[in-house]
Amino acid sequence: MQNQTTPGTLLTAMRANPPLVQCITNYVAMNIAANVMLAAGASPAMVHAEEEAGEFAAISGALTINIGTLSTGWMAGMVSAAQSATKAGKPWVLDPVAHYATSFRRKAVAELLELNPAIIRGNASEIIALAGGTSRGRGVDSRDPVELAEESATLLARKYRSVIAVTGATDFVTDGNRAVRIEGGSPLMTQVTALGCALTCLVGAFAATRPEDPFDASVAALTAFAVAGERAAREAAGPGSFSWRFLDALAALDETVIDREARIIPA
Ligand SMILES: Nc1ncnc2c1ncn2[C@@H]1O[C@H](COP(=O)(O)OP(=O)(O)O)[C@@H](O)[C@H]1O
Ligand SMILES: Cc1ncsc1CCOP(=O)(O)O
Ligand SMILES: [Mg+2]
């Protein structure tokens, strides 16, 4: 990272001025995503109605759009919000949940990609399919390793001029030139629903804090999850206790802890 920017300094900057982030996420994720945002120090607002989504995007620091439980009405709100965010110069983040599963989702994602997301955050199966590759994905969970998605991520970053954040056992982030891998987290994170969706919202929070550098913002958010996930897993007996321990671990993170325990490896 350049200019002394680290996940820790970005975390401190975010908490000093908690960003309002409009999260258009899914019914499954809304509660845990909002709690993750509050634990990390951001201010989430789950606002998706077509009648107000665009207006709200203009007053938010960043916008996140997740197609997990898509409907026609929600899609109208997503398009309006993305257009408004772009017009206002605010970064927006796309989470293309299971976009390969149905033609409705494929069309929606194609339309959203035209609206210039600053960052795309997805699991390996989603990123491989987005680049036109052969993905093993069927539903919302990844069935491919991140290593197989790295080339797809680089292609997508250059094609859409976006940062691509691919998550899994070891995360991969690229803007088409720079790339890093982030180690940490826990397999228990795949057993708590919507943690990936919640991470997308947190990426939005860091992007609001550092809109001029979506790469560093993405790395900071993924590193916060990696460190908090690893810490929470140490004492967890299973997915239930992991879930609340993860929120506690996120809230307990500070600049020193996150920068000391971060494992960010240039790729
Ligand atoms: N096997 C794993 N080991 C460690 N961390 C993981 C593992 N699988 C996923 N994660 C972490 O879980 C979070 C959600 O990622 P992922 O499961 O890929 O997203 P999604 O829920 O969208 O499929 C990320 O922080 C990621 O690093
Ligand atoms: C189970 C489910 N069904 C539709 S959206 C959703 C949540 C997906 O969450 P994540 O992408 O974080 O695994
Ligand atoms: Mg997901």
PDB file of C-alpha atoms and ligand atoms in Angstrom:
ATOM      1  CA  MET A   1       0.000   0.000   0.000  1.00  0.00           C
ATOM      2  CA  GLN A   2       1.237   3.521  -0.763  1.00  0.00           C
ATOM      3  CA  ASN A   3       1.658   6.660   1.365  1.00  0.00           C
ATOM      4  CA  GLN A   4       1.579   4.780   4.676  1.00  0.00           C
ATOM      5  CA  THR A   5      -1.983   3.701   3.986  1.00  0.00           C
ATOM      6  CA  THR A   6      -2.637   0.419   5.749  1.00  0.00           C
ATOM      7  CA  PRO A   7      -5.843  -1.388   6.712  1.00  0.00           C
ATOM      8  CA  GLY A   8      -5.262  -0.033  10.213  1.00  0.00           C
ATOM      9  CA  THR A   9      -4.979   3.608   9.192  1.00  0.00           C
ATOM     10  CA  LEU A  10      -8.078   3.247   7.021  1.00  0.00           C
ATOM     11  CA  LEU A  11      -9.978   1.638   9.895  1.00  0.00           C
ATOM     12  CA  THR A  12      -9.029   4.544  12.151  1.00  0.00           C
ATOM     13  CA  ALA A  13     -10.021   7.051   9.459  1.00  0.00           C
ATOM     14  CA  MET A  14     -13.363   5.328   8.917  1.00  0.00           C
ATOM     15  CA  ARG A  15     -14.227   5.311  12.613  1.00  0.00           C
ATOM     16  CA  ALA A  16     -13.210   8.954  12.997  1.00  0.00           C
ATOM     17  CA  ASN A  17     -15.857   9.883  10.449  1.00  0.00           C
ATOM     18  CA  PRO A  18     -18.335   6.984  10.186  1.00  0.00           C
ATOM     19  CA  PRO A  19     -19.568   6.875   6.594  1.00  0.00           C
ATOM     20  CA  LEU A  20     -23.238   6.572   5.733  1.00  0.00           C
ATOM     21  CA  VAL A  21     -23.430   3.628   3.322  1.00  0.00           C
ATOM     22  CA  GLN A  22     -26.524   2.720   1.347  1.00  0.00           C
ATOM     23  CA  CYS A  23     -26.656  -1.061   1.216  1.00  0.00           C
ATOM     24  CA  ILE A  24     -29.041  -2.580  -1.286  1.00  0.00           C
ATOM     25  CA  THR A  25     -28.549  -6.138  -0.170  1.00  0.00           C
ATOM     26  CA  ASN A  26     -30.833  -9.166   0.146  1.00  0.00           C
ATOM     27  CA  TYR A  27     -33.439 -10.323   2.667  1.00  0.00           C
ATOM     28  CA  VAL A  28     -31.052 -12.949   4.050  1.00  0.00           C
ATOM     29  CA  ALA A  29     -28.194 -10.504   4.592  1.00  0.00           C
ATOM     30  CA  MET A  30     -29.861  -7.331   5.811  1.00  0.00           C
ATOM     31  CA  ASN A  31     -29.549  -7.933   9.538  1.00  0.00           C
ATOM     32  CA  ILE A  32     -26.075  -9.431   9.703  1.00  0.00           C
ATOM     33  CA  ALA A  33     -24.730  -6.912   7.197  1.00  0.00           C
ATOM     34  CA  ALA A  34     -26.040  -3.978   9.230  1.00  0.00           C
ATOM     35  CA  ASN A  35     -24.554  -5.478  12.407  1.00  0.00           C
ATOM     36  CA  VAL A  36     -21.192  -6.033  10.699  1.00  0.00           C
ATOM     37  CA  MET A  37     -21.170  -2.400   9.587  1.00  0.00           C
ATOM     38  CA  LEU A  38     -21.965  -1.124  13.069  1.00  0.00           C
ATOM     39  CA  ALA A  39     -19.349  -3.381  14.654  1.00  0.00           C
ATOM     40  CA  ALA A  40     -16.715  -2.111  12.241  1.00  0.00           C
ATOM     41  CA  GLY A  41     -17.679   1.520  12.804  1.00  0.00           C
ATOM     42  CA  ALA A  42     -19.763   2.465   9.755  1.00  0.00           C
ATOM     43  CA  SER A  43     -23.357   3.637   9.467  1.00  0.00           C
ATOM     44  CA  PRO A  44     -25.480   1.337   7.275  1.00  0.00           C
ATOM     45  CA  ALA A  45     -28.849   2.125   5.691  1.00  0.00           C
ATOM     46  CA  MET A  46     -30.767  -0.609   3.894  1.00  0.00           C
ATOM     47  CA  VAL A  47     -32.678   1.484   1.358  1.00  0.00           C
ATOM     48  CA  HIS A  48     -33.825  -0.157  -1.859  1.00  0.00           C
ATOM     49  CA  ALA A  49     -37.269   1.152  -2.953  1.00  0.00           C
ATOM     50  CA  GLU A  50     -37.360   2.570  -6.470  1.00  0.00           C
ATOM     51  CA  GLU A  51     -39.126   5.673  -5.142  1.00  0.00           C
ATOM     52  CA  GLU A  52     -36.199   6.704  -2.928  1.00  0.00           C
ATOM     53  CA  ALA A  53     -33.068   4.688  -3.772  1.00  0.00           C
ATOM     54  CA  GLY A  54     -31.653   7.281  -6.149  1.00  0.00           C
ATOM     55  CA  GLU A  55     -32.301  10.185  -3.807  1.00  0.00           C
ATOM     56  CA  PHE A  56     -30.664   8.310  -0.942  1.00  0.00           C
ATOM     57  CA  ALA A  57     -27.574   7.421  -2.996  1.00  0.00           C
ATOM     58  CA  ALA A  58     -26.872  11.113  -3.482  1.00  0.00           C
ATOM     59  CA  ILE A  59     -26.578  11.677   0.292  1.00  0.00           C
ATOM     60  CA  SER A  60     -24.592   8.494   1.024  1.00  0.00           C
ATOM     61  CA  GLY A  61     -20.829   8.174   1.095  1.00  0.00           C
ATOM     62  CA  ALA A  62     -21.013   4.996  -0.956  1.00  0.00           C
ATOM     63  CA  LEU A  63     -23.525   2.502  -2.324  1.00  0.00           C
ATOM     64  CA  THR A  64     -23.468  -1.286  -2.417  1.00  0.00           C
ATOM     65  CA  ILE A  65     -25.689  -3.399  -4.662  1.00  0.00           C
ATOM     66  CA  ASN A  66     -26.252  -7.119  -4.116  1.00  0.00           C
ATOM     67  CA  ILE A  67     -28.623  -9.190  -6.283  1.00  0.00           C
ATOM     68  CA  GLY A  68     -29.121 -12.030  -3.773  1.00  0.00           C
ATOM     69  CA  THR A  69     -32.930 -11.821  -3.608  1.00  0.00           C
ATOM     70  CA  LEU A  70     -33.579  -9.872  -6.788  1.00  0.00           C
ATOM     71  CA  SER A  71     -36.987  -8.753  -8.041  1.00  0.00           C
ATOM     72  CA  THR A  72     -38.076  -6.383 -10.792  1.00  0.00           C
ATOM     73  CA  GLY A  73     -38.915  -3.615  -8.337  1.00  0.00           C
ATOM     74  CA  TRP A  74     -35.585  -3.950  -6.556  1.00  0.00           C
ATOM     75  CA  MET A  75     -33.769  -3.858  -9.887  1.00  0.00           C
ATOM     76  CA  ALA A  76     -35.339  -0.490 -10.672  1.00  0.00           C
ATOM     77  CA  GLY A  77     -34.117   0.802  -7.311  1.00  0.00           C
ATOM     78  CA  MET A  78     -30.625  -0.572  -7.982  1.00  0.00           C
ATOM     79  CA  VAL A  79     -30.349   1.115 -11.371  1.00  0.00           C
ATOM     80  CA  SER A  80     -31.630   4.410 -10.022  1.00  0.00           C
ATOM     81  CA  ALA A  81     -29.207   4.278  -7.073  1.00  0.00           C
ATOM     82  CA  ALA A  82     -26.194   3.353  -9.215  1.00  0.00           C
ATOM     83  CA  GLN A  83     -26.922   6.172 -11.669  1.00  0.00           C
ATOM     84  CA  SER A  84     -27.338   8.638  -8.841  1.00  0.00           C
ATOM     85  CA  ALA A  85     -24.147   7.533  -7.060  1.00  0.00           C
ATOM     86  CA  THR A  86     -22.144   7.837 -10.264  1.00  0.00           C
ATOM     87  CA  LYS A  87     -23.593  11.283 -10.950  1.00  0.00           C
ATOM     88  CA  ALA A  88     -22.692  12.385  -7.412  1.00  0.00           C
ATOM     89  CA  GLY A  89     -19.154  10.986  -7.746  1.00  0.00           C
ATOM     90  CA  LYS A  90     -19.733   8.362  -5.037  1.00  0.00           C
ATOM     91  CA  PRO A  91     -18.200   4.890  -5.390  1.00  0.00           C
ATOM     92  CA  TRP A  92     -20.485   1.911  -5.690  1.00  0.00           C
ATOM     93  CA  VAL A  93     -19.798  -1.790  -5.161  1.00  0.00           C
ATOM     94  CA  LEU A  94     -21.444  -4.703  -7.000  1.00  0.00           C
ATOM     95  CA  ASP A  95     -21.985  -8.161  -5.455  1.00  0.00           C
ATOM     96  CA  PRO A  96     -23.202 -10.423  -8.295  1.00  0.00           C
ATOM     97  CA  VAL A  97     -24.665 -13.186  -6.119  1.00  0.00           C
ATOM     98  CA  ALA A  98     -25.263 -16.369  -8.178  1.00  0.00           C
ATOM     99  CA  HIS A  99     -25.549 -14.274 -11.356  1.00  0.00           C
ATOM    100  CA  TYR A 100     -24.959 -17.385 -13.476  1.00  0.00           C
ATOM    101  CA  ALA A 101     -28.018 -19.184 -12.088  1.00  0.00           C
ATOM    102  CA  THR A 102     -30.866 -17.644 -14.124  1.00  0.00           C
ATOM    103  CA  SER A 103     -31.334 -15.425 -17.161  1.00  0.00           C
ATOM    104  CA  PHE A 104     -33.062 -12.826 -14.942  1.00  0.00           C
ATOM    105  CA  ARG A 105     -29.889 -12.482 -12.860  1.00  0.00           C
ATOM    106  CA  ARG A 106     -27.578 -12.576 -15.879  1.00  0.00           C
ATOM    107  CA  LYS A 107     -29.483  -9.721 -17.536  1.00  0.00           C
ATOM    108  CA  ALA A 108     -29.566  -7.693 -14.338  1.00  0.00           C
ATOM    109  CA  VAL A 109     -25.825  -8.006 -13.814  1.00  0.00           C
ATOM    110  CA  ALA A 110     -25.095  -7.119 -17.445  1.00  0.00           C
ATOM    111  CA  GLU A 111     -27.158  -3.951 -16.991  1.00  0.00           C
ATOM    112  CA  LEU A 112     -25.516  -3.063 -13.676  1.00  0.00           C
ATOM    113  CA  LEU A 113     -22.016  -3.594 -15.088  1.00  0.00           C
ATOM    114  CA  GLU A 114     -22.728  -0.828 -17.608  1.00  0.00           C
ATOM    115  CA  LEU A 115     -23.168   1.588 -14.679  1.00  0.00           C
ATOM    116  CA  ASN A 116     -19.476   1.614 -13.712  1.00  0.00           C
ATOM    117  CA  PRO A 117     -19.082  -0.113 -10.357  1.00  0.00           C
ATOM    118  CA  ALA A 118     -15.859   0.989  -8.672  1.00  0.00           C
ATOM    119  CA  ILE A 119     -15.478  -2.438  -7.084  1.00  0.00           C
ATOM    120  CA  ILE A 120     -16.912  -5.894  -7.777  1.00  0.00           C
ATOM    121  CA  ARG A 121     -16.790  -8.314  -4.808  1.00  0.00           C
ATOM    122  CA  GLY A 122     -17.694 -11.928  -5.363  1.00  0.00           C
ATOM    123  CA  ASN A 123     -16.706 -15.477  -4.611  1.00  0.00           C
ATOM    124  CA  ALA A 124     -14.536 -17.448  -7.028  1.00  0.00           C
ATOM    125  CA  SER A 125     -17.393 -19.131  -8.926  1.00  0.00           C
ATOM    126  CA  GLU A 126     -19.088 -15.765  -9.466  1.00  0.00           C
ATOM    127  CA  ILE A 127     -15.927 -14.064 -10.718  1.00  0.00           C
ATOM    128  CA  ILE A 128     -14.989 -16.898 -13.093  1.00  0.00           C
ATOM    129  CA  ALA A 129     -18.487 -16.880 -14.627  1.00  0.00           C
ATOM    130  CA  LEU A 130     -18.525 -13.084 -14.873  1.00  0.00           C
ATOM    131  CA  ALA A 131     -15.424 -13.244 -17.071  1.00  0.00           C
ATOM    132  CA  GLY A 132     -17.098 -15.850 -19.303  1.00  0.00           C
ATOM    133  CA  GLY A 133     -15.171 -18.803 -17.882  1.00  0.00           C
ATOM    134  CA  THR A 134     -16.458 -22.219 -16.918  1.00  0.00           C
ATOM    135  CA  SER A 135     -17.523 -21.961 -13.304  1.00  0.00           C
ATOM    136  CA  ARG A 136     -18.757 -24.833 -11.145  1.00  0.00           C
ATOM    137  CA  GLY A 137     -21.150 -22.471  -9.338  1.00  0.00           C
ATOM    138  CA  ARG A 138     -24.845 -23.351  -9.054  1.00  0.00           C
ATOM    139  CA  GLY A 139     -26.307 -21.422  -6.139  1.00  0.00           C
ATOM    140  CA  VAL A 140     -24.936 -18.717  -3.857  1.00  0.00           C
ATOM    141  CA  ASP A 141     -21.940 -20.699  -2.563  1.00  0.00           C
ATOM    142  CA  SER A 142     -18.636 -20.975  -4.413  1.00  0.00           C
ATOM    143  CA  ARG A 143     -17.569 -24.350  -5.780  1.00  0.00           C
ATOM    144  CA  ASP A 144     -14.251 -23.143  -7.203  1.00  0.00           C
ATOM    145  CA  PRO A 145     -10.941 -22.191  -5.562  1.00  0.00           C
ATOM    146  CA  VAL A 146      -9.852 -18.545  -5.671  1.00  0.00           C
ATOM    147  CA  GLU A 147      -6.635 -19.449  -7.537  1.00  0.00           C
ATOM    148  CA  LEU A 148      -8.758 -20.459 -10.530  1.00  0.00           C
ATOM    149  CA  ALA A 149     -10.453 -17.038 -10.499  1.00  0.00           C
ATOM    150  CA  GLU A 150      -7.335 -14.856 -10.441  1.00  0.00           C
ATOM    151  CA  GLU A 151      -6.965 -14.613 -14.205  1.00  0.00           C
ATOM    152  CA  SER A 152     -10.685 -13.880 -14.574  1.00  0.00           C
ATOM    153  CA  ALA A 153     -10.371 -11.147 -11.963  1.00  0.00           C
ATOM    154  CA  THR A 154      -7.521  -9.473 -13.835  1.00  0.00           C
ATOM    155  CA  LEU A 155      -9.461  -9.619 -17.126  1.00  0.00           C
ATOM    156  CA  LEU A 156     -12.552  -8.127 -15.486  1.00  0.00           C
ATOM    157  CA  ALA A 157     -10.570  -5.378 -13.754  1.00  0.00           C
ATOM    158  CA  ARG A 158      -9.152  -4.245 -17.087  1.00  0.00           C
ATOM    159  CA  LYS A 159     -12.440  -4.612 -18.974  1.00  0.00           C
ATOM    160  CA  TYR A 160     -14.592  -2.675 -16.510  1.00  0.00           C
ATOM    161  CA  ARG A 161     -11.851  -0.481 -14.994  1.00  0.00           C
ATOM    162  CA  SER A 162     -12.963  -1.754 -11.604  1.00  0.00           C
ATOM    163  CA  VAL A 163     -11.255  -3.285  -8.637  1.00  0.00           C
ATOM    164  CA  ILE A 164     -12.104  -6.979  -8.385  1.00  0.00           C
ATOM    165  CA  ALA A 165     -12.139  -8.574  -4.934  1.00  0.00           C
ATOM    166  CA  VAL A 166     -12.424 -12.369  -5.036  1.00  0.00           C
ATOM    167  CA  THR A 167     -12.985 -14.091  -1.703  1.00  0.00           C
ATOM    168  CA  GLY A 168     -12.446 -17.614  -0.436  1.00  0.00           C
ATOM    169  CA  ALA A 169      -9.782 -19.415   1.592  1.00  0.00           C
ATOM    170  CA  THR A 170      -7.192 -16.872   0.378  1.00  0.00           C
ATOM    171  CA  ASP A 171      -8.660 -13.676  -1.084  1.00  0.00           C
ATOM    172  CA  PHE A 172      -7.357 -11.975  -4.221  1.00  0.00           C
ATOM    173  CA  VAL A 173      -7.700  -8.264  -5.037  1.00  0.00           C
ATOM    174  CA  THR A 174      -6.645  -6.591  -8.274  1.00  0.00           C
ATOM    175  CA  ASP A 175      -7.173  -3.382 -10.209  1.00  0.00           C
ATOM    176  CA  GLY A 176      -5.655  -4.946 -13.316  1.00  0.00           C
ATOM    177  CA  ASN A 177      -2.157  -3.703 -12.452  1.00  0.00           C
ATOM    178  CA  ARG A 178      -1.691  -4.150  -8.726  1.00  0.00           C
ATOM    179  CA  ALA A 179      -2.671  -7.432  -7.078  1.00  0.00           C
ATOM    180  CA  VAL A 180      -2.468  -8.935  -3.601  1.00  0.00           C
ATOM    181  CA  ARG A 181      -3.555 -12.079  -1.821  1.00  0.00           C
ATOM    182  CA  ILE A 182      -4.968 -11.871   1.692  1.00  0.00           C
ATOM    183  CA  GLU A 183      -4.694 -14.840   4.021  1.00  0.00           C
ATOM    184  CA  GLY A 184      -6.681 -15.441   7.180  1.00  0.00           C
ATOM    185  CA  GLY A 185     -10.316 -15.924   8.061  1.00  0.00           C
ATOM    186  CA  SER A 186     -11.822 -19.325   8.811  1.00  0.00           C
ATOM    187  CA  PRO A 187     -13.768 -22.072   7.021  1.00  0.00           C
ATOM    188  CA  LEU A 188     -16.510 -21.312   9.587  1.00  0.00           C
ATOM    189  CA  MET A 189     -17.196 -18.147   7.582  1.00  0.00           C
ATOM    190  CA  THR A 190     -18.801 -20.294   4.883  1.00  0.00           C
ATOM    191  CA  GLN A 191     -21.178 -21.775   7.466  1.00  0.00           C
ATOM    192  CA  VAL A 192     -22.732 -18.463   8.495  1.00  0.00           C
ATOM    193  CA  THR A 193     -25.048 -17.182   5.795  1.00  0.00           C
ATOM    194  CA  ALA A 194     -24.494 -13.822   4.147  1.00  0.00           C
ATOM    195  CA  LEU A 195     -21.055 -13.049   5.513  1.00  0.00           C
ATOM    196  CA  GLY A 196     -19.901 -12.424   1.946  1.00  0.00           C
ATOM    197  CA  CYS A 197     -22.813 -10.029   1.452  1.00  0.00           C
ATOM    198  CA  ALA A 198     -21.910  -8.285   4.711  1.00  0.00           C
ATOM    199  CA  LEU A 199     -18.318  -7.988   3.511  1.00  0.00           C
ATOM    200  CA  THR A 200     -19.529  -6.272   0.337  1.00  0.00           C
ATOM    201  CA  CYS A 201     -21.225  -3.636   2.513  1.00  0.00           C
ATOM    202  CA  LEU A 202     -18.006  -3.171   4.496  1.00  0.00           C
ATOM    203  CA  VAL A 203     -16.070  -2.742   1.243  1.00  0.00           C
ATOM    204  CA  GLY A 204     -18.506   0.105   0.556  1.00  0.00           C
ATOM    205  CA  ALA A 205     -17.720   1.649   3.941  1.00  0.00           C
ATOM    206  CA  PHE A 206     -13.987   1.688   3.254  1.00  0.00           C
ATOM    207  CA  ALA A 207     -14.620   2.972  -0.279  1.00  0.00           C
ATOM    208  CA  ALA A 208     -16.566   5.888   1.211  1.00  0.00           C
ATOM    209  CA  THR A 209     -13.582   6.610   3.456  1.00  0.00           C
ATOM    210  CA  ARG A 210     -11.071   6.352   0.590  1.00  0.00           C
ATOM    211  CA  PRO A 211     -13.054   6.986  -2.641  1.00  0.00           C
ATOM    212  CA  GLU A 212      -9.920   7.865  -4.579  1.00  0.00           C
ATOM    213  CA  ASP A 213      -8.384   4.437  -3.947  1.00  0.00           C
ATOM    214  CA  PRO A 214     -10.858   1.560  -4.260  1.00  0.00           C
ATOM    215  CA  PHE A 215      -7.962  -0.926  -4.287  1.00  0.00           C
ATOM    216  CA  ASP A 216      -6.694   0.032  -0.815  1.00  0.00           C
ATOM    217  CA  ALA A 217     -10.285   0.295   0.399  1.00  0.00           C
ATOM    218  CA  SER A 218     -11.037  -3.261  -0.758  1.00  0.00           C
ATOM    219  CA  VAL A 219      -7.842  -4.626   0.766  1.00  0.00           C
ATOM    220  CA  ALA A 220      -8.677  -2.952   4.099  1.00  0.00           C
ATOM    221  CA  ALA A 221     -12.188  -4.433   4.245  1.00  0.00           C
ATOM    222  CA  LEU A 222     -11.060  -7.936   3.308  1.00  0.00           C
ATOM    223  CA  THR A 223      -8.204  -7.731   5.804  1.00  0.00           C
ATOM    224  CA  ALA A 224     -10.599  -6.706   8.585  1.00  0.00           C
ATOM    225  CA  PHE A 225     -12.658  -9.833   7.826  1.00  0.00           C
ATOM    226  CA  ALA A 226      -9.549 -12.019   7.614  1.00  0.00           C
ATOM    227  CA  VAL A 227      -8.182 -10.883  10.978  1.00  0.00           C
ATOM    228  CA  ALA A 228     -11.532 -10.815  12.800  1.00  0.00           C
ATOM    229  CA  GLY A 229     -12.511 -14.195  11.323  1.00  0.00           C
ATOM    230  CA  GLU A 230      -9.291 -15.825  12.413  1.00  0.00           C
ATOM    231  CA  ARG A 231      -9.607 -14.388  15.927  1.00  0.00           C
ATOM    232  CA  ALA A 232     -13.269 -15.380  16.296  1.00  0.00           C
ATOM    233  CA  ALA A 233     -12.608 -18.933  15.126  1.00  0.00           C
ATOM    234  CA  ARG A 234     -10.057 -19.559  17.897  1.00  0.00           C
ATOM    235  CA  GLU A 235     -12.752 -19.806  20.573  1.00  0.00           C
ATOM    236  CA  ALA A 236     -15.783 -20.753  18.470  1.00  0.00           C
ATOM    237  CA  ALA A 237     -17.484 -24.102  19.026  1.00  0.00           C
ATOM    238  CA  GLY A 238     -19.322 -23.946  15.686  1.00  0.00           C
ATOM    239  CA  PRO A 239     -21.120 -21.532  13.352  1.00  0.00           C
ATOM    240  CA  GLY A 240     -23.463 -20.197  16.050  1.00  0.00           C
ATOM    241  CA  SER A 241     -20.813 -19.030  18.473  1.00  0.00           C
ATOM    242  CA  PHE A 242     -18.566 -18.029  15.581  1.00  0.00           C
ATOM    243  CA  SER A 243     -21.237 -15.620  14.373  1.00  0.00           C
ATOM    244  CA  TRP A 244     -21.429 -13.529  17.552  1.00  0.00           C
ATOM    245  CA  ARG A 245     -17.720 -13.871  18.239  1.00  0.00           C
ATOM    246  CA  PHE A 246     -17.051 -12.517  14.751  1.00  0.00           C
ATOM    247  CA  LEU A 247     -19.076  -9.369  15.471  1.00  0.00           C
ATOM    248  CA  ASP A 248     -17.221  -8.930  18.753  1.00  0.00           C
ATOM    249  CA  ALA A 249     -13.868  -9.462  17.032  1.00  0.00           C
ATOM    250  CA  LEU A 250     -14.674  -6.870  14.364  1.00  0.00           C
ATOM    251  CA  ALA A 251     -15.661  -4.343  17.011  1.00  0.00           C
ATOM    252  CA  ALA A 252     -12.489  -5.090  18.995  1.00  0.00           C
ATOM    253  CA  LEU A 253     -10.164  -4.557  16.019  1.00  0.00           C
ATOM    254  CA  ASP A 254      -7.961  -1.514  16.172  1.00  0.00           C
ATOM    255  CA  GLU A 255      -5.176  -0.117  14.044  1.00  0.00           C
ATOM    256  CA  THR A 256      -2.425  -1.980  15.882  1.00  0.00           C
ATOM    257  CA  VAL A 257      -4.125  -5.360  15.905  1.00  0.00           C
ATOM    258  CA  ILE A 258      -5.229  -5.341  12.279  1.00  0.00           C
ATOM    259  CA  ASP A 259      -1.862  -4.188  10.946  1.00  0.00           C
ATOM    260  CA  ARG A 260       0.050  -6.637  13.134  1.00  0.00           C
ATOM    261  CA  GLU A 261      -2.081  -9.643  12.160  1.00  0.00           C
ATOM    262  CA  ALA A 262      -2.713  -8.769   8.487  1.00  0.00           C
ATOM    263  CA  ARG A 263      -1.241 -11.216   5.995  1.00  0.00           C
ATOM    264  CA  ILE A 264      -1.255  -9.302   2.697  1.00  0.00           C
ATOM    265  CA  ILE A 265       1.040 -10.807   0.093  1.00  0.00           C
ATOM    266  CA  PRO A 266       1.876  -9.052  -3.209  1.00  0.00           C
ATOM    267  CA  ALA A 267       0.747 -11.280  -6.081  1.00  0.00           C
TER     268      ALA A 267
HETATM  269  N1  LIG B   1     -12.102 -21.558   3.543  1.00  0.00           N
HETATM  270  C1  LIG B   1     -12.011 -20.315   4.026  1.00  0.00           C
HETATM  271  N2  LIG B   1     -11.039 -20.003   4.907  1.00  0.00           N
HETATM  272  C2  LIG B   1     -10.933 -18.746   5.403  1.00  0.00           C
HETATM  273  N3  LIG B   1     -11.785 -17.719   5.082  1.00  0.00           N
HETATM  274  C3  LIG B   1     -12.768 -17.979   4.207  1.00  0.00           C
HETATM  275  C4  LIG B   1     -12.946 -19.267   3.622  1.00  0.00           C
HETATM  276  N4  LIG B   1     -13.993 -19.227   2.765  1.00  0.00           N
HETATM  277  C5  LIG B   1     -14.466 -17.959   2.812  1.00  0.00           C
HETATM  278  N5  LIG B   1     -13.732 -17.203   3.667  1.00  0.00           N
HETATM  279  C6  LIG B   1     -13.955 -15.796   4.002  1.00  0.00           C
HETATM  280  O1  LIG B   1     -15.348 -15.615   4.153  1.00  0.00           O
HETATM  281  C7  LIG B   1     -15.749 -14.313   3.728  1.00  0.00           C
HETATM  282  C8  LIG B   1     -16.875 -14.448   2.700  1.00  0.00           C
HETATM  283  O2  LIG B   1     -16.314 -14.952   1.525  1.00  0.00           O
HETATM  284  P1  LIG B   1     -17.044 -15.994   0.567  1.00  0.00           P
HETATM  285  O3  LIG B   1     -17.524 -17.167   1.365  1.00  0.00           O
HETATM  286  O4  LIG B   1     -16.105 -16.270  -0.547  1.00  0.00           O
HETATM  287  O5  LIG B   1     -18.237 -15.120   0.022  1.00  0.00           O
HETATM  288  P2  LIG B   1     -19.715 -15.525  -0.343  1.00  0.00           P
HETATM  289  O6  LIG B   1     -20.384 -15.668   1.009  1.00  0.00           O
HETATM  290  O7  LIG B   1     -20.220 -14.381  -1.129  1.00  0.00           O
HETATM  291  O8  LIG B   1     -19.662 -16.816  -1.101  1.00  0.00           O
HETATM  292  C9  LIG B   1     -14.476 -13.657   3.186  1.00  0.00           C
HETATM  293  O9  LIG B   1     -13.940 -12.831   4.190  1.00  0.00           O
HETATM  294  C10 LIG B   1     -13.543 -14.832   2.906  1.00  0.00           C
HETATM  295  O10 LIG B   1     -12.171 -14.480   3.010  1.00  0.00           O
HETATM  296  C1  LIG B   2     -28.757 -17.921   0.988  1.00  0.00           C
HETATM  297  C2  LIG B   2     -29.046 -16.782   0.081  1.00  0.00           C
HETATM  298  N1  LIG B   2     -30.032 -16.855  -0.843  1.00  0.00           N
HETATM  299  C3  LIG B   2     -30.164 -15.764  -1.568  1.00  0.00           C
HETATM  300  S1  LIG B   2     -29.093 -14.555  -1.113  1.00  0.00           S
HETATM  301  C4  LIG B   2     -28.420 -15.551   0.080  1.00  0.00           C
HETATM  302  C5  LIG B   2     -27.312 -15.105   0.944  1.00  0.00           C
HETATM  303  C6  LIG B   2     -25.996 -15.327   0.275  1.00  0.00           C
HETATM  304  O1  LIG B   2     -24.957 -14.839   1.091  1.00  0.00           O
HETATM  305  P1  LIG B   2     -23.444 -14.994   0.716  1.00  0.00           P
HETATM  306  O2  LIG B   2     -23.282 -14.630  -0.733  1.00  0.00           O
HETATM  307  O3  LIG B   2     -22.736 -14.047   1.594  1.00  0.00           O
HETATM  308  O4  LIG B   2     -23.072 -16.435   0.979  1.00  0.00           O
HETATM  309 MG    MG B   3     -21.938 -14.023  -2.044  1.00  0.00          MG
END
